[in-house]
Amino acid sequence: MDDLFTDPFWVIDILPEQVPADKGHRYFPAEQYFLRRPDTRQKKSDLLLKLCCYYDVLAAADTEEVRNPAPEVLEDWIHRRYTCVFIGDSVVASDPEDTSMTVYHPDERLLSRIRTLAAAEGLFVWQPPQEEA
């Protein structure tokens, strides 16, 4: 399981690419603004709910796990708790205190579907520089 979180990953975000380090002073106030907006979390939960229409998933938050959770359960978790949604050999991790989600180990088909659904929600999918192991 730990290997899953060390594989190359992608970010589903409100911005189309990583903000340069020297612009952090501009990004952090904007991030706090977007975190206060309910539609930021809603976009994340809507994307995951749509993804669940295509795949059997295992959602986990804290010590709870639910296979193919009801939309209300997944939405509640995404809005209030750190949640992992396992899809086959991949996982999407979402923290309610972040404007982004992280996708680990997606195959090309899953990544393509995530990109399509993200775009429909006004979100972007990009890959940050990966550290060498």
Coordinates of N, CA and C in Angstrom, one line a residue:
M1 N 0.8 -1.2 0.0 CA 0.0 0.0 0.0 C 0.9 1.3 0.0
D2 N 1.9 1.3 0.8 CA 2.8 2.5 0.9 C 3.4 2.8 -0.5
D3 N 3.7 1.7 -1.3 CA 4.3 1.9 -2.6 C 3.3 2.7 -3.5
L4 N 2.1 2.6 -3.3 CA 1.1 3.3 -4.1 C 1.3 4.8 -3.9
F5 N 1.6 5.3 -2.8 CA 1.7 6.7 -2.5 C 3.1 7.2 -2.9
T6 N 4.0 6.4 -3.3 CA 5.3 6.8 -3.8 C 5.5 6.8 -5.3
D7 N 4.5 6.2 -6.0 CA 4.5 6.2 -7.4 C 4.3 7.6 -8.0
P8 N 4.7 7.9 -9.2 CA 4.4 9.2 -9.8 C 2.9 9.5 -9.6
F9 N 2.6 10.8 -9.5 CA 1.3 11.2 -9.2 C 0.9 12.4 -10.0
W10 N -0.4 12.7 -10.0 CA -1.0 13.8 -10.7 C -1.8 14.6 -9.8
V11 N -2.0 15.9 -10.0 CA -2.8 16.7 -9.2 C -4.0 17.2 -9.9
I12 N -5.2 17.1 -9.3 CA -6.4 17.7 -9.8 C -6.6 19.0 -9.0
D13 N -6.6 20.1 -9.7 CA -6.5 21.4 -9.0 C -7.3 22.5 -9.6
I14 N -7.5 23.6 -8.9 CA -8.2 24.7 -9.4 C -7.3 25.6 -10.4
L15 N -6.0 25.3 -10.4 CA -5.1 26.0 -11.2 C -4.5 25.0 -12.3
P16 N -4.1 25.5 -13.4 CA -3.6 24.6 -14.5 C -2.2 24.1 -14.3
E17 N -1.4 24.6 -13.4 CA -0.1 24.2 -13.2 C 0.4 24.7 -11.8
Q18 N 1.5 24.2 -11.4 CA 2.1 24.5 -10.1 C 2.5 26.0 -10.1
V19 N 2.1 26.7 -9.0 CA 2.5 28.1 -8.8 C 4.0 28.1 -8.5
P20 N 4.7 29.0 -9.2 CA 6.2 29.2 -8.9 C 6.4 29.5 -7.4
A21 N 7.5 29.0 -6.9 CA 7.8 29.2 -5.5 C 7.8 30.7 -5.1
D22 N 8.3 31.6 -6.0 CA 8.4 33.0 -5.7 C 7.1 33.7 -5.8
K23 N 6.0 33.0 -6.1 CA 4.7 33.6 -6.2 C 3.8 33.1 -5.0
G24 N 4.4 32.3 -4.1 CA 3.6 31.7 -3.0 C 2.8 32.8 -2.2
H25 N 3.5 34.0 -2.1 CA 2.8 35.1 -1.3 C 1.5 35.5 -2.0
R26 N 1.4 35.3 -3.3 CA 0.1 35.6 -4.0 C -0.8 34.4 -3.9
Y27 N -0.3 33.2 -4.0 CA -1.1 32.0 -4.0 C -1.8 31.7 -2.7
F28 N -1.1 31.8 -1.6 CA -1.7 31.4 -0.3 C -2.9 32.2 0.1
P29 N -3.0 33.5 -0.1 CA -4.2 34.2 0.2 C -5.4 33.8 -0.7
A30 N -5.0 33.5 -2.0 CA -6.1 33.0 -2.9 C -6.6 31.6 -2.5
E31 N -5.6 30.8 -2.1 CA -6.0 29.4 -1.7 C -7.0 29.5 -0.5
Q32 N -6.7 30.4 0.5 CA -7.6 30.5 1.6 C -9.0 31.0 1.2
Y33 N -9.0 31.9 0.2 CA -10.3 32.4 -0.3 C -11.0 31.3 -0.9
F34 N -10.4 30.5 -1.8 CA -11.1 29.4 -2.4 C -11.5 28.3 -1.5
L35 N -10.8 28.1 -0.4 CA -11.2 27.1 0.6 C -12.4 27.5 1.4
R36 N -12.7 28.8 1.5 CA -13.9 29.3 2.1 C -15.1 29.2 1.3
R37 N -14.9 29.0 0.0 CA -16.0 28.9 -1.0 C -16.5 27.4 -1.0
P38 N -17.8 27.2 -0.8 CA -18.3 25.8 -0.8 C -18.2 25.2 -2.1
D39 N -18.2 25.9 -3.2 CA -18.1 25.3 -4.5 C -16.8 24.6 -4.8
T40 N -15.7 25.0 -4.0 CA -14.4 24.3 -4.2 C -14.5 22.9 -3.8
R41 N -15.0 22.6 -2.6 CA -15.2 21.2 -2.2 C -16.2 20.5 -3.0
Q42 N -17.3 21.2 -3.5 CA -18.3 20.6 -4.3 C -17.8 20.1 -5.6
K43 N -16.9 20.9 -6.2 CA -16.3 20.4 -7.5 C -15.6 19.1 -7.3
K44 N -14.8 19.0 -6.2 CA -14.1 17.8 -5.9 C -15.0 16.6 -5.7
S45 N -16.1 16.8 -4.9 CA -17.0 15.7 -4.6 C -17.8 15.3 -5.9
D46 N -18.2 16.3 -6.7 CA -18.9 16.0 -7.9 C -18.0 15.2 -8.9
L47 N -16.7 15.6 -9.0 CA -15.8 14.8 -9.9 C -15.8 13.3 -9.4
L48 N -15.6 13.1 -8.1 CA -15.5 11.8 -7.6 C -16.8 11.0 -7.7
L49 N -17.9 11.7 -7.5 CA -19.2 11.0 -7.7 C -19.4 10.5 -9.1
K50 N -19.0 11.4 -10.1 CA -19.1 11.0 -11.5 C -18.1 9.9 -11.8
L51 N -17.0 9.9 -11.2 CA -16.0 8.8 -11.4 C -16.6 7.5 -10.9
C52 N -17.3 7.5 -9.8 CA -17.9 6.3 -9.2 C -18.9 5.7 -10.2
C53 N -19.4 6.4 -11.1 CA -20.4 5.9 -12.1 C -19.7 4.9 -13.0
Y54 N -18.4 5.0 -13.2 CA -17.6 4.1 -14.1 C -16.9 3.0 -13.4
Y55 N -16.6 3.1 -12.1 CA -15.8 2.1 -11.5 C -16.4 1.7 -10.1
D56 N -16.1 0.5 -9.8 CA -16.3 0.0 -8.4 C -15.2 0.7 -7.6
V57 N -15.5 1.3 -6.4 CA -14.5 2.0 -5.6 C -14.6 1.5 -4.2
L58 N -13.5 1.7 -3.5 CA -13.5 1.6 -2.0 C -13.1 3.0 -1.5
A59 N -14.0 3.6 -0.7 CA -13.7 4.9 -0.1 C -13.3 4.7 1.3
A60 N -12.3 5.4 1.8 CA -11.8 5.2 3.1 C -11.6 6.6 3.7
A61 N -12.1 6.8 5.0 CA -11.8 8.0 5.7 C -11.7 7.6 7.2
D62 N -10.5 8.0 7.7 CA -10.2 7.6 9.1 C -10.2 6.1 9.2
T63 N -11.0 5.5 10.0 CA -11.1 4.0 10.2 C -12.3 3.4 9.4
E64 N -13.0 4.3 8.7 CA -14.2 3.8 8.0 C -13.9 3.5 6.6
E65 N -14.5 2.4 6.0 CA -14.4 2.0 4.6 C -15.7 1.7 4.1
V66 N -16.0 2.1 2.9 CA -17.3 1.8 2.3 C -17.1 1.5 0.8
R67 N -17.6 0.3 0.4 CA -17.5 0.0 -1.0 C -18.7 0.7 -1.7
N68 N -18.3 1.3 -2.8 CA -19.3 2.0 -3.7 C -20.3 2.9 -2.8
P69 N -19.7 3.9 -2.1 CA -20.5 4.6 -1.2 C -21.7 5.4 -1.8
A70 N -22.7 5.6 -1.1 CA -23.9 6.4 -1.5 C -23.3 7.8 -1.8
P71 N -23.9 8.5 -2.7 CA -23.4 9.9 -3.0 C -23.3 10.8 -1.8
E72 N -24.3 10.7 -0.9 CA -24.4 11.6 0.2 C -23.2 11.3 1.2
V73 N -22.8 10.0 1.3 CA -21.7 9.6 2.1 C -20.4 10.2 1.6
L74 N -20.2 9.9 0.3 CA -18.9 10.4 -0.3 C -18.8 11.9 -0.3
E75 N -19.9 12.6 -0.6 CA -19.9 14.0 -0.5 C -19.6 14.5 0.9
D76 N -20.2 13.9 1.9 CA -19.9 14.4 3.3 C -18.5 14.1 3.6
W77 N -17.9 13.0 3.3 CA -16.5 12.7 3.6 C -15.6 13.7 2.9
I78 N -15.8 14.0 1.6 CA -15.0 14.9 0.9 C -15.0 16.3 1.5
H79 N -16.2 16.7 1.9 CA -16.3 18.0 2.5 C -15.7 18.1 3.9
R80 N -15.6 17.0 4.6 CA -15.3 17.1 6.1 C -14.0 16.3 6.5
R81 N -13.6 15.3 5.7 CA -12.6 14.4 6.2 C -11.6 14.1 5.1
Y82 N -10.3 13.7 5.5 CA -9.3 13.2 4.6 C -9.9 11.9 4.0
T83 N -10.0 11.8 2.7 CA -10.6 10.6 2.1 C -9.8 10.1 1.0
C84 N -9.7 8.8 0.9 CA -9.0 8.1 -0.2 C -10.1 7.3 -0.9
V85 N -10.1 7.4 -2.2 CA -11.0 6.6 -3.1 C -10.1 5.7 -3.9
F86 N -10.2 4.4 -3.6 CA -9.4 3.4 -4.3 C -10.2 2.9 -5.5
I87 N -9.5 2.9 -6.7 CA -10.1 2.5 -7.9 C -9.1 1.5 -8.5
G88 N -9.3 0.2 -8.4 CA -8.4 -0.8 -8.9 C -7.0 -0.6 -8.2
D89 N -6.0 -0.4 -8.9 CA -4.6 -0.2 -8.4 C -4.3 1.3 -8.2
S90 N -5.3 2.2 -8.3 CA -5.1 3.6 -8.2 C -5.8 4.1 -7.0
V91 N -5.4 5.3 -6.6 CA -6.1 6.0 -5.5 C -6.2 7.5 -5.7
V92 N -7.3 8.1 -5.4 CA -7.5 9.6 -5.4 C -7.6 10.0 -3.9
A93 N -6.7 10.9 -3.5 CA -6.7 11.4 -2.1 C -7.2 12.8 -2.1
S94 N -8.1 13.1 -1.1 CA -8.7 14.4 -1.0 C -8.7 14.8 0.4
D95 N -8.1 16.0 0.7 CA -8.2 16.6 2.0 C -9.1 17.8 2.0
P96 N -10.0 18.0 2.9 CA -10.9 19.1 2.8 C -10.2 20.5 3.0
E97 N -9.0 20.4 3.5 CA -8.2 21.6 3.7 C -7.4 22.0 2.6
D98 N -7.5 21.3 1.4 CA -6.7 21.6 0.2 C -7.7 21.9 -0.9
T99 N -7.3 22.7 -1.8 CA -8.1 23.0 -3.0 C -7.9 21.9 -4.1
S100 N -6.9 21.0 -3.9 CA -6.6 20.0 -4.9 C -6.8 18.6 -4.3
M101 N -6.7 17.6 -5.2 CA -6.7 16.2 -4.9 C -5.5 15.6 -5.6
T102 N -5.0 14.5 -5.1 CA -3.9 13.8 -5.7 C -4.3 12.5 -6.2
V103 N -3.8 12.1 -7.4 CA -4.1 10.8 -8.0 C -2.8 10.1 -8.1
Y104 N -2.8 8.9 -7.5 CA -1.6 8.0 -7.5 C -1.9 6.8 -8.4
H105 N -0.9 6.5 -9.2 CA -0.9 5.2 -10.0 C -2.0 5.0 -11.0
P106 N -2.5 6.1 -11.7 CA -3.6 5.8 -12.6 C -3.1 5.2 -13.9
D107 N -3.9 4.4 -14.5 CA -3.6 3.9 -15.8 C -4.0 5.0 -16.8
E108 N -3.7 4.8 -18.1 CA -4.0 5.9 -19.0 C -5.5 6.1 -19.2
R109 N -6.3 5.0 -19.2 CA -7.7 5.2 -19.3 C -8.3 5.9 -18.1
L110 N -7.9 5.6 -16.9 CA -8.4 6.3 -15.7 C -8.0 7.8 -15.8
L111 N -6.7 8.0 -16.1 CA -6.3 9.4 -16.1 C -7.0 10.2 -17.2
S112 N -7.3 9.6 -18.3 CA -8.0 10.3 -19.4 C -9.4 10.6 -18.9
R113 N -10.1 9.7 -18.2 CA -11.4 9.9 -17.7 C -11.4 11.0 -16.6
I114 N -10.4 11.0 -15.8 CA -10.3 12.0 -14.7 C -10.1 13.4 -15.4
R115 N -9.3 13.5 -16.4 CA -9.1 14.8 -17.1 C -10.4 15.3 -17.7
T116 N -11.1 14.4 -18.3 CA -12.4 14.8 -18.9 C -13.4 15.3 -17.8
L117 N -13.5 14.6 -16.7 CA -14.4 15.0 -15.7 C -13.9 16.2 -14.9
A118 N -12.6 16.3 -14.8 CA -12.1 17.5 -14.1 C -12.4 18.8 -15.0
A119 N -12.2 18.7 -16.2 CA -12.5 19.8 -17.1 C -13.9 20.2 -17.0
A120 N -14.8 19.3 -16.9 CA -16.3 19.6 -16.8 C -16.6 20.3 -15.5
E121 N -15.7 20.1 -14.5 CA -15.9 20.8 -13.2 C -15.1 22.1 -13.1
G122 N -14.4 22.5 -14.2 CA -13.6 23.7 -14.1 C -12.3 23.4 -13.4
L123 N -11.8 22.2 -13.3 CA -10.6 21.8 -12.7 C -9.5 21.4 -13.7
F124 N -8.3 21.3 -13.3 CA -7.2 21.0 -14.2 C -6.5 19.8 -13.6
V125 N -5.8 19.0 -14.5 CA -5.0 17.8 -14.1 C -3.6 18.1 -14.6
W126 N -2.6 18.0 -13.7 CA -1.3 18.3 -14.1 C -0.4 17.4 -13.2
Q127 N 0.9 17.2 -13.8 CA 1.8 16.4 -13.0 C 3.0 17.3 -12.6
P128 N 3.2 17.4 -11.3 CA 4.4 18.2 -10.8 C 5.6 17.5 -11.1
P129 N 6.8 18.1 -11.0 CA 8.1 17.4 -11.1 C 8.1 16.3 -10.0
Q130 N 8.5 15.1 -10.4 CA 8.6 14.0 -9.5 C 10.0 13.8 -9.0
E131 N 10.0 13.5 -7.7 CA 11.4 13.3 -7.1 C 11.9 12.0 -7.5
E132 N 13.2 11.9 -7.7 CA 13.8 10.6 -8.0 C 13.8 9.8 -6.7
A133 N 13.5 8.5 -6.8 CA 13.5 7.6 -5.6 C 15.0 7.2 -5.3

